[in-house]
Amino acid sequence: MQDFKKKVIYQIYPKSFKDSNADGFGDLNGITEKLDYLYWLGVDYIWVTPFFISPQKDNGYDVADYYNIDPMFGTMKDFEQLIQSATKKQIGIMLDMVFNHTSTSHIWFQRALQGDRNYQDYYIFREGTPNCPPTNWQSKFGGSAWEYVPSLQKWYLHLFDKTQADLNWENPIVREELKNIIRFWKQKGVQGFRFDVVNLISKPAIFEDDFSGDGRKFYTDGPHVHEYIKELVRDTNIADMVTVGEMSSTSIENCIRYTNPTEKELRMCFNFHHLKVDYKNGNKWELQPVDRKALKNLFITWQTGMQENNGWNAVFWCNHDQPRVVSRFGNDKHYWKQSAKMLASAIHLMRGTPYIYQGEEIGMTNPCFTSIDQYQDIESINYYNILLENKKSKEEALHILQERSRDNSRTPMQWNEHPYAGFSTQKPWMSLTGNYTQINVEREQNDPDSILCFYKKLISLRKQEKAISHGTISFLKKEDDNVLAYIREYEHDQIVVLNNLSDTEQPIYTPLPLENYTLLLGNYNHSSFTHTRILLPYETIVFKHLKNPVLNIK
Ligand code: GLC
């Protein structure tokens, strides 16, 4: 892959992207239909979330057969067609490999249930009695991480839903099975892989209770994780492809190892620390306003820490598990356009590979569902019930879901103002967000000042400016919680990025000799930007200097 640092990746959640056959569910042909749009936008890769055979308890992250496509999404022919059409447009397809667990409907698990010991060793089974799980670990979706099988008198581990049984990576046969899956899809022409929660695959040798937490400290970045990733990458020969690991509750030291090229593990990884700055006491289900100081410090720590040790970040705000960024870190009522653009600029110009999640590029918002019946996500429904058990009222619990549910990002893509937002001609599987007549691709493609056209500019800027793709990063105004400011440098080029994270004006002193600077981007239309000493609410300004100034921004 040439010069991967210039690339931008677009994430597609196929179920909600485009329905080509009028059944209310998005599908692979829907993606093929929209390749022209993605080409116009300028993205290099599409990461498609799982479309394999699955009971869909966790929307495809519960895989029952890794080699076949769920009929809901189409056929293998459709997939081959997608690869072919994308390749013509020089867009690579990345697949999502869910290798920490399988669905309990997978044939391996079914055989284990029938008593086959070889297949029991594919999973993490422990002998036990009904009321006494092997440890007190909690599932990430709520409740115990163990499920009892009376016929076997054994418990099995599931870090997610009880229908998602954790695989036993200690077993070399399991590791071979997983490599074969990679080999199969590689042969189809796939150009990259995202590995789902891959830093959870290595469990400890001894299972013990966690008296201070939910168990994650025993299996996060576990004992053999680096070894297993290296082996998988080496034996499937994917070191030169674009690979990204989803790292849950990870550490910077581990992410350096996962991504430093000398280790031959992955190209880059996702970490989620910056997306927990509105969790009260670290609890996703307790609301608190965004802690901007923490947000800034996390960016500074991760950007500079990875840089110093030759690691590489995936930079992102959104995915199919996160609420919409403009509703969360911006202001989707009074500064919708400005804040969406500022947030885009803040991330895209950092050091790392930017990811755009479908709909983010047009400023899609949280849908603010008004009834629990509109929610479909297993985690949201489980936690709604847990919140009620913990004595929250129905209104309070619903309000928490409106802010935190993963369904916030799973509503159908808003293509145009027609019924069902041009996503389908039938009632979609999930309610739409009500504002699609205002916020949609068609409208924004025709408006040069739109959020969409701003994203397009950001993507092309990364391709033009080596300071953005390859430059170093250093942070300015470190003490100011409201302004995220940094400078990217490459040889003689300097690009300065100033972002007002707040909804109030922020004074900033920039001694800019006008003639030496070029404005690259901004989200307010004022031509005399260098005279301003005030950043407007959610303002972003990006400018470039060509010589070698002494930069002094206060
Ligand atoms: C990842 C996926 C999420 C899924 C979970 C379990 O976090 O992004 O959607 O529920 O893994 O596979």
PDB file of C-alpha atoms and ligand atoms in Angstrom, residues 58 61 98 101 141 160 164 194 196-197 246 320-321 406 410, ligand 1:
ATOM      1  CA  ASP A  58     -25.528  -7.643  18.265  1.00  0.00           C
ATOM      2  CA  TYR A  61     -20.901  -8.760  15.836  1.00  0.00           C
ATOM      3  CA  VAL A  98     -14.781 -10.377  15.093  1.00  0.00           C
ATOM      4  CA  HIS A 101     -15.914 -14.343  20.220  1.00  0.00           C
ATOM      5  CA  PHE A 141     -23.350  -5.416  28.164  1.00  0.00           C
ATOM      6  CA  PHE A 160     -20.268  -9.350  25.693  1.00  0.00           C
ATOM      7  CA  GLN A 164     -21.299 -14.127  22.077  1.00  0.00           C
ATOM      8  CA  ARG A 194     -10.325  -4.027  11.323  1.00  0.00           C
ATOM      9  CA  ASP A 196     -12.837  -6.105  16.765  1.00  0.00           C
ATOM     10  CA  VAL A 197     -11.856  -5.746  20.472  1.00  0.00           C
ATOM     11  CA  GLU A 246     -10.057  -1.834  18.238  1.00  0.00           C
ATOM     12  CA  HIS A 320     -21.445   2.684  15.215  1.00  0.00           C
ATOM     13  CA  ASP A 321     -21.027   2.482  19.022  1.00  0.00           C
ATOM     14  CA  ARG A 406     -25.339   3.155  20.422  1.00  0.00           C
ATOM     15  CA  ARG A 410     -27.383   3.617  13.731  1.00  0.00           C
TER      16      ARG A 410
HETATM   17  C1  GLC B   1     -16.968  -3.869  19.349  1.00  0.00           C
HETATM   18  C2  GLC B   1     -17.988  -3.442  18.329  1.00  0.00           C
HETATM   19  C3  GLC B   1     -19.342  -3.437  18.980  1.00  0.00           C
HETATM   20  C4  GLC B   1     -19.644  -4.839  19.443  1.00  0.00           C
HETATM   21  C5  GLC B   1     -18.542  -5.368  20.354  1.00  0.00           C
HETATM   22  C6  GLC B   1     -18.664  -6.847  20.544  1.00  0.00           C
HETATM   23  O1  GLC B   1     -16.846  -2.969  20.390  1.00  0.00           O
HETATM   24  O2  GLC B   1     -17.628  -2.191  17.808  1.00  0.00           O
HETATM   25  O3  GLC B   1     -20.344  -2.962  18.121  1.00  0.00           O
HETATM   26  O4  GLC B   1     -20.861  -4.860  20.134  1.00  0.00           O
HETATM   27  O5  GLC B   1     -17.267  -5.150  19.814  1.00  0.00           O
HETATM   28  O6  GLC B   1     -18.340  -7.512  19.354  1.00  0.00           O
END
